[in-house]
Short mmCIF file of C-alpha atoms and ligand atoms in Angstrom, two decimals:
data_model
loop_
_atom_site.label_atom_id
_atom_site.label_comp_id
_atom_site.label_asym_id
_atom_site.label_seq_id
_atom_site.Cartn_x
_atom_site.Cartn_y
_atom_site.Cartn_z
CA UNK A 1 0.00 0.00 0.00
CA UNK A 2 1.36 3.36 0.80
CA UNK A 3 2.46 5.90 3.32
CA UNK A 4 -0.24 7.80 5.20
CA UNK A 5 -0.31 11.50 4.25
CA UNK A 6 -1.83 14.50 5.96
CA UNK A 7 -1.25 17.90 4.34
CA UNK A 8 -1.05 17.32 0.58
CA UNK A 9 -3.87 17.14 -1.96
CA UNK A 10 -5.14 14.19 -3.94
CA UNK A 11 -3.68 13.83 -7.43
CA UNK A 12 -7.20 13.64 -8.94
CA UNK A 13 -9.13 16.21 -6.88
CA UNK A 14 -8.56 18.95 -4.35
CA UNK A 15 -9.37 16.83 -1.28
CA UNK A 16 -6.62 16.03 1.24
CA UNK A 17 -4.63 12.93 0.33
CA UNK A 18 -4.85 10.08 2.83
CA UNK A 19 -2.02 8.00 1.39
CA UNK A 20 0.64 7.65 -1.24
CA UNK A 21 0.19 4.63 -3.50
CA UNK A 22 3.32 2.55 -3.23
CA UNK A 23 3.75 1.58 -6.87
CA UNK A 24 2.96 4.83 -8.62
CA UNK A 25 3.82 7.37 -5.90
CA UNK A 26 0.41 8.98 -6.46
CA UNK A 27 -1.22 10.81 -3.56
CA UNK A 28 -4.92 9.97 -3.24
CA UNK A 29 -7.99 10.88 -1.19
CA UNK A 30 -10.52 8.41 0.21
CA UNK A 31 -12.71 8.35 -2.92
CA UNK A 32 -9.78 7.91 -5.27
CA UNK A 33 -8.18 5.23 -3.11
CA UNK A 34 -11.42 3.23 -3.32
CA UNK A 35 -11.49 3.71 -7.11
CA UNK A 36 -7.85 2.74 -7.43
CA UNK A 37 -8.34 -0.36 -5.28
CA UNK A 38 -11.42 -1.60 -7.17
CA UNK A 39 -9.76 -0.99 -10.55
CA UNK A 40 -6.68 -2.89 -9.45
CA UNK A 41 -8.71 -5.97 -8.44
CA UNK A 42 -10.70 -5.73 -11.68
CA UNK A 43 -7.44 -5.62 -13.65
CA UNK A 44 -6.17 -8.75 -11.83
CA UNK A 45 -9.42 -10.57 -12.70
CA UNK A 46 -9.05 -9.54 -16.36
CA UNK A 47 -5.29 -10.18 -16.58
CA UNK A 48 -5.60 -13.80 -15.44
CA UNK A 49 -8.98 -14.33 -17.18
CA UNK A 50 -10.53 -15.36 -13.88
CA UNK A 51 -14.18 -14.75 -14.74
CA UNK A 52 -16.08 -15.25 -17.98
CA UNK A 53 -19.65 -14.36 -18.89
CA UNK A 54 -22.11 -16.94 -17.53
CA UNK A 55 -19.76 -18.28 -14.83
CA UNK A 56 -21.30 -19.59 -11.63
CA UNK A 57 -18.83 -18.68 -8.89
CA UNK A 58 -18.92 -20.12 -5.38
CA UNK A 59 -17.39 -17.56 -3.02
CA UNK A 60 -16.02 -18.94 0.24
CA UNK A 61 -16.75 -16.43 3.04
CA UNK A 62 -15.11 -16.58 6.45
CA UNK A 63 -16.48 -13.24 7.61
CA UNK A 64 -12.97 -11.74 7.69
CA UNK A 65 -12.06 -8.53 5.86
CA UNK A 66 -10.66 -10.29 2.77
CA UNK A 67 -13.67 -12.40 1.85
CA UNK A 68 -16.15 -9.68 2.85
CA UNK A 69 -14.30 -7.10 0.70
CA UNK A 70 -14.31 -9.59 -2.18
CA UNK A 71 -18.03 -10.17 -1.74
CA UNK A 72 -18.68 -6.43 -2.13
CA UNK A 73 -16.34 -6.11 -5.12
CA UNK A 74 -17.92 -9.11 -6.82
CA UNK A 75 -21.38 -7.63 -6.31
CA UNK A 76 -20.22 -4.38 -7.96
CA UNK A 77 -18.73 -6.27 -10.89
CA UNK A 78 -21.63 -8.65 -11.39
CA UNK A 79 -23.29 -6.56 -14.09
CA UNK A 80 -20.08 -5.74 -15.94
CA UNK A 81 -18.75 -9.29 -15.98
CA UNK A 82 -22.17 -11.02 -16.09
CA UNK A 83 -21.58 -13.86 -13.68
CA UNK A 84 -23.47 -15.43 -10.80
CA UNK A 85 -22.21 -15.31 -7.18
CA UNK A 86 -23.03 -18.07 -4.72
CA UNK A 87 -21.76 -17.06 -1.26
CA UNK A 88 -20.92 -19.93 1.07
CA UNK A 89 -20.09 -19.91 4.77
CA UNK A 90 -18.61 -22.95 6.50
CA UNK A 91 -19.62 -23.03 10.16
CA UNK A 92 -16.67 -24.76 11.82
CA UNK A 93 -18.35 -24.96 15.23
CA UNK A 94 -15.75 -22.86 17.10
CA UNK A 95 -17.48 -21.86 20.34
CA UNK A 96 -14.66 -20.03 22.08
CA UNK A 97 -15.46 -16.29 21.97
CA UNK A 98 -18.57 -17.35 20.03
CA UNK A 99 -16.28 -17.18 17.02
CA UNK A 100 -18.30 -19.23 14.50
CA UNK A 101 -21.62 -17.77 15.54
CA UNK A 102 -20.42 -14.17 15.35
CA UNK A 103 -18.77 -14.84 11.97
CA UNK A 104 -21.93 -16.48 10.67
CA UNK A 105 -24.09 -13.52 11.68
CA UNK A 106 -21.73 -11.02 10.07
CA UNK A 107 -21.70 -13.01 6.83
CA UNK A 108 -25.50 -13.25 6.84
CA UNK A 109 -25.89 -9.48 7.41
CA UNK A 110 -23.49 -8.65 4.56
CA UNK A 111 -25.27 -11.01 2.16
CA UNK A 112 -28.69 -9.72 3.14
CA UNK A 113 -27.55 -6.15 2.55
CA UNK A 114 -26.40 -7.11 -0.94
CA UNK A 115 -29.53 -9.14 -1.71
CA UNK A 116 -27.68 -12.47 -1.85
CA UNK A 117 -28.71 -15.78 -0.30
CA UNK A 118 -25.86 -17.35 1.62
CA UNK A 119 -25.37 -21.12 1.73
CA UNK A 120 -24.37 -22.24 5.23
CA UNK A 121 -22.67 -25.57 5.86
CA UNK A 122 -22.46 -26.54 9.54
CA UNK A 123 -19.78 -29.21 9.69
CA UNK A 124 -21.16 -30.55 12.99
CA UNK A 125 -24.56 -31.18 11.36
CA UNK A 126 -23.15 -32.51 8.14
CA UNK A 127 -20.18 -34.58 9.31
CA UNK A 128 -20.80 -35.05 13.03
CA UNK A 129 -17.83 -33.11 14.45
CA UNK A 130 -16.71 -29.52 14.94
CA UNK A 131 -13.24 -27.95 14.98
CA UNK A 132 -13.60 -27.75 18.79
CA UNK A 133 -14.16 -31.55 18.84
CA UNK A 134 -11.13 -32.13 16.61
CA UNK A 135 -8.99 -29.87 18.79
CA UNK A 136 -10.06 -31.72 21.95
CA UNK A 137 -8.91 -34.99 20.38
CA UNK A 138 -5.35 -33.76 20.07
CA UNK A 139 -4.56 -35.38 16.75
CA UNK A 140 -0.91 -35.30 15.79
CA UNK A 141 -1.67 -32.95 12.92
CA UNK A 142 -1.89 -29.18 13.75
CA UNK A 143 -5.48 -28.00 14.11
CA UNK A 144 -5.18 -25.40 11.32
CA UNK A 145 -3.94 -28.04 8.92
CA UNK A 146 -6.99 -30.22 9.75
CA UNK A 147 -9.25 -27.19 9.46
CA UNK A 148 -7.75 -26.35 6.04
CA UNK A 149 -8.36 -29.91 4.86
CA UNK A 150 -12.00 -29.76 6.02
CA UNK A 151 -12.61 -26.39 4.34
CA UNK A 152 -11.10 -27.55 1.03
CA UNK A 153 -13.19 -30.71 1.15
CA UNK A 154 -16.45 -28.89 1.89
CA UNK A 155 -15.78 -26.36 -0.88
CA UNK A 156 -15.08 -29.17 -3.37
CA UNK A 157 -18.21 -31.07 -2.38
CA UNK A 158 -20.35 -27.98 -2.75
CA UNK A 159 -18.98 -27.18 -6.21
CA UNK A 160 -20.25 -30.57 -7.37
CA UNK A 161 -23.60 -30.36 -5.59
CA UNK A 162 -24.31 -26.83 -6.81
CA UNK A 163 -22.85 -27.33 -10.32
CA UNK A 164 -20.72 -24.20 -10.11
CA UNK A 165 -17.76 -23.86 -12.44
CA UNK A 166 -15.47 -21.66 -10.29
CA UNK A 167 -14.53 -21.23 -6.65
CA UNK A 168 -13.22 -17.85 -5.45
CA UNK A 169 -11.39 -17.22 -2.21
CA UNK A 170 -10.13 -14.07 -0.51
CA UNK A 171 -6.44 -15.11 -0.32
CA UNK A 172 -4.36 -11.96 -0.57
CA UNK A 173 -0.81 -11.16 -1.67
CA UNK A 174 0.58 -11.56 1.88
CA UNK A 175 -1.02 -15.03 2.14
CA UNK A 176 0.55 -15.97 -1.20
CA UNK A 177 4.01 -14.71 -0.19
CA UNK A 178 3.68 -16.64 3.09
CA UNK A 179 2.70 -19.78 1.18
CA UNK A 180 5.83 -19.39 -0.98
CA UNK A 181 8.09 -18.92 2.02
CA UNK A 182 6.59 -21.89 3.86
CA UNK A 183 6.90 -24.25 0.92
CA UNK A 184 10.38 -23.10 0.02
CA UNK A 185 11.38 -23.93 3.61
CA UNK A 186 9.64 -27.31 3.27
CA UNK A 187 11.00 -27.73 -0.29
CA UNK A 188 7.54 -28.94 -1.28
CA UNK A 189 7.96 -28.94 -5.05
CA UNK A 190 4.46 -30.33 -5.62
CA UNK A 191 2.76 -27.47 -3.80
CA UNK A 192 5.09 -24.87 -5.30
CA UNK A 193 4.32 -26.16 -8.80
CA UNK A 194 0.60 -25.52 -8.17
CA UNK A 195 1.18 -21.92 -7.06
CA UNK A 196 -0.82 -19.23 -8.83
CA UNK A 197 -3.86 -16.96 -9.06
CA UNK A 198 -5.94 -19.52 -10.92
CA UNK A 199 -6.08 -23.29 -10.82
CA UNK A 200 -7.43 -24.92 -13.94
CA UNK A 201 -10.50 -27.16 -14.00
CA UNK A 202 -9.86 -30.91 -13.85
CA UNK A 203 -12.93 -32.22 -15.65
CA UNK A 204 -15.33 -34.01 -13.27
CA UNK A 205 -12.86 -33.71 -10.38
CA UNK A 206 -12.04 -30.11 -9.49
CA UNK A 207 -13.47 -26.84 -10.73
CA UNK A 208 -11.24 -23.86 -11.39
CA UNK A 209 -10.12 -21.90 -8.31
CA UNK A 210 -9.54 -18.16 -8.49
CA UNK A 211 -7.87 -15.65 -6.18
CA UNK A 212 -8.80 -12.10 -7.22
CA UNK A 213 -6.59 -10.60 -4.43
CA UNK A 214 -3.48 -12.45 -5.67
CA UNK A 215 -1.72 -9.13 -6.31
CA UNK A 216 -3.38 -7.09 -3.55
CA UNK A 217 -1.66 -6.30 -0.27
CA UNK A 218 -3.46 -7.17 2.94
CA UNK A 219 -3.19 -3.63 4.33
CA UNK A 220 -4.82 -2.25 1.16
CA UNK A 221 -7.76 -4.56 1.82
CA UNK A 222 -7.96 -3.44 5.46
CA UNK A 223 -7.98 0.20 4.41
CA UNK A 224 -10.61 -0.45 1.73
CA UNK A 225 -12.84 -2.30 4.24
CA UNK A 226 -12.48 0.55 6.74
CA UNK A 227 -13.12 3.33 4.22
CA UNK A 228 -16.17 1.49 2.85
CA UNK A 229 -17.45 0.88 6.41
CA UNK A 230 -17.74 -2.83 5.75
CA UNK A 231 -18.81 -5.02 8.64
CA UNK A 232 -16.36 -7.87 9.09
CA UNK A 233 -15.01 -10.14 11.84
CA UNK A 234 -12.08 -8.28 13.34
CA UNK A 235 -11.16 -10.83 15.99
CA UNK A 236 -8.82 -13.67 15.07
CA UNK A 237 -9.83 -17.29 15.35
CA UNK A 238 -8.94 -18.58 18.86
CA UNK A 239 -6.83 -21.32 17.25
CA UNK A 240 -4.84 -18.88 15.12
CA UNK A 241 -2.20 -18.36 17.82
CA UNK A 242 -1.07 -21.93 17.23
CA UNK A 243 -0.60 -21.35 13.52
CA UNK A 244 3.06 -21.28 12.54
CA UNK A 245 2.05 -19.40 9.38
CA UNK A 246 1.40 -16.34 11.56
CA UNK A 247 5.13 -16.12 12.32
CA UNK A 248 5.96 -16.43 8.63
CA UNK A 249 3.42 -13.69 7.91
CA UNK A 250 5.30 -11.44 10.31
CA UNK A 251 8.54 -12.19 8.46
CA UNK A 252 6.87 -11.15 5.18
CA UNK A 253 5.60 -7.94 6.84
CA UNK A 254 9.13 -7.17 8.11
CA UNK A 255 10.60 -7.85 4.68
CA UNK A 256 8.06 -5.47 3.19
CA UNK A 257 9.09 -2.77 5.69
CA UNK A 258 12.74 -3.16 4.73
CA UNK A 259 12.04 -3.42 1.01
CA UNK A 260 8.61 -2.07 0.00
CA UNK A 261 7.15 -4.03 -2.90
CA UNK A 262 9.22 -7.14 -2.13
CA UNK A 263 6.20 -9.42 -1.56
CA UNK A 264 4.61 -8.36 -4.84
CA UNK A 265 7.87 -8.84 -6.74
CA UNK A 266 8.37 -12.27 -5.17
CA UNK A 267 4.83 -13.52 -5.87
CA UNK A 268 4.68 -12.22 -9.45
CA UNK A 269 8.26 -13.26 -10.22
CA UNK A 270 7.83 -16.76 -8.85
CA UNK A 271 4.61 -17.28 -10.80
CA UNK A 272 6.05 -15.98 -14.06
CA UNK A 273 9.60 -17.36 -14.01
CA UNK A 274 9.95 -20.24 -11.55
CA UNK A 275 6.58 -21.98 -11.62
CA UNK A 276 6.83 -22.92 -15.34
CA UNK A 277 10.13 -24.69 -14.60
CA UNK A 278 8.61 -26.62 -11.69
CA UNK A 279 5.52 -27.45 -13.67
CA UNK A 280 7.47 -29.19 -16.39
CA UNK A 281 9.10 -31.42 -13.74
CA UNK A 282 5.71 -32.09 -12.18
CA UNK A 283 4.06 -33.07 -15.46
CA UNK A 284 6.56 -35.88 -15.86
CA UNK A 285 5.38 -37.50 -12.66
CA UNK A 286 1.74 -36.44 -12.62
CA UNK A 287 -0.07 -38.35 -9.88
CA UNK A 288 -3.12 -40.31 -10.84
CA UNK A 289 -6.34 -38.88 -9.46
CA UNK A 290 -9.11 -41.35 -8.76
CA UNK A 291 -12.32 -41.23 -6.73
CA UNK A 292 -12.45 -41.98 -3.01
CA UNK A 293 -14.02 -45.38 -2.32
CA UNK A 294 -16.07 -43.96 0.53
CA UNK A 295 -17.28 -40.53 -0.55
CA UNK A 296 -16.52 -40.45 -4.28
CA UNK A 297 -14.50 -37.23 -4.07
CA UNK A 298 -11.20 -36.90 -5.98
CA UNK A 299 -8.07 -38.30 -4.32
CA UNK A 300 -4.70 -39.75 -5.25
CA UNK A 301 -5.28 -42.60 -2.78
CA UNK A 302 -7.93 -45.27 -2.32
CA UNK A 303 -9.55 -43.38 0.57
CA UNK A 304 -9.35 -39.57 0.61
CA UNK A 305 -7.68 -37.63 3.45
CA UNK A 306 -11.04 -36.32 4.66
CA UNK A 307 -12.58 -39.79 5.03
CA UNK A 308 -9.45 -41.02 6.80
CA UNK A 309 -9.66 -38.05 9.16
CA UNK A 310 -13.35 -38.70 9.76
CA UNK A 311 -12.61 -42.30 10.58
CA UNK A 312 -9.91 -41.33 13.07
CA UNK A 313 -12.28 -38.85 14.75
CA UNK A 314 -15.12 -41.40 14.88
CA UNK A 315 -12.90 -43.89 16.70
CA UNK A 316 -12.63 -41.55 19.67
CA UNK A 317 -15.50 -40.52 21.91
CA UNK A 318 -15.75 -36.84 22.65
S1 Q46 B 401 -10.24 -20.92 11.04
FE1 Q46 B 401 -9.32 -22.90 10.96
FE2 Q46 B 401 -8.12 -20.60 10.44
FE3 Q46 B 401 -9.07 -21.06 12.91
S2 Q46 B 401 -8.63 -23.24 13.02
FE4 Q46 B 401 -6.87 -22.35 12.01
S3 Q46 B 401 -7.40 -22.60 9.87
S4 Q46 B 401 -7.09 -20.19 12.38
S5 Q46 B 401 -7.92 -19.32 8.68
ZN1 ZN B 402 -9.35 12.54 -4.86
ZN1 ZN B 403 -13.56 -39.65 0.84
#
């Protein structure tokens, strides 16, 4: 984003500038920051051909600033790009600080305001356990990794049930830079070779995934959400403190302070120059995707990770 300003005027009008845009050096007021931000996201969508006319896009909403900002931007773009939005909220059953309930209410209020019906999936009702239950079981796997697996699974299932052809998420540039750092540390070539703003459709298995905030800094989104008076969940998930990715996120933020624009350069550069090299290696040993024997969802094994997790949870009484 940029440096907060106080006494100078906006480049496009006479109002006081509230910040200097990092990339162009332009000073902008509130109205022109909002315009700049929305145009930038629109350009990302166009550049990577994320949305086409007639698309049915499932939008995963957590209630946080990223997905709520994306919901509002999508609603604004709906007429221009002519696509359908299906908002979805996954209720993880986190009771501490009423986290899931508060998030659910915020999502519902935002959707109602925009005239959209939100699809709510309560994992406790649908699969018989909540994230609180999983946490109490103390599986060897970190809770956020289990939670990520559950969310990906639910999103995939819903794409099939609702016959949508795209899934959008609010992952931002800082999340992407953190993902790169984490997987470089882990030398996970498979995950690195899948890195990008858009994942292609795998016919009958996975629909295309899009990340319209791939090139948008997290603090730009926060400022946009504040200036637009958006209602979003501003408390962090009670399990987030255990997430090692938070520490990596801080490293990215520090890097950005030392070298402004570094995260953007890293994410764009990796996608353009390094990913194609990794992809060619990956294609040579492409894993075979089949359907899970229990639930029928795509997996590279006989039984998918979700069904194996479910089985492990079922074997323990809560
Ligand atoms: S919701 Fe789930 Fe996050 Fe909470 S348990 Fe971890 S992954 S922190 S985005
Ligand atoms: Zn202005
Ligand atoms: Zn399965």
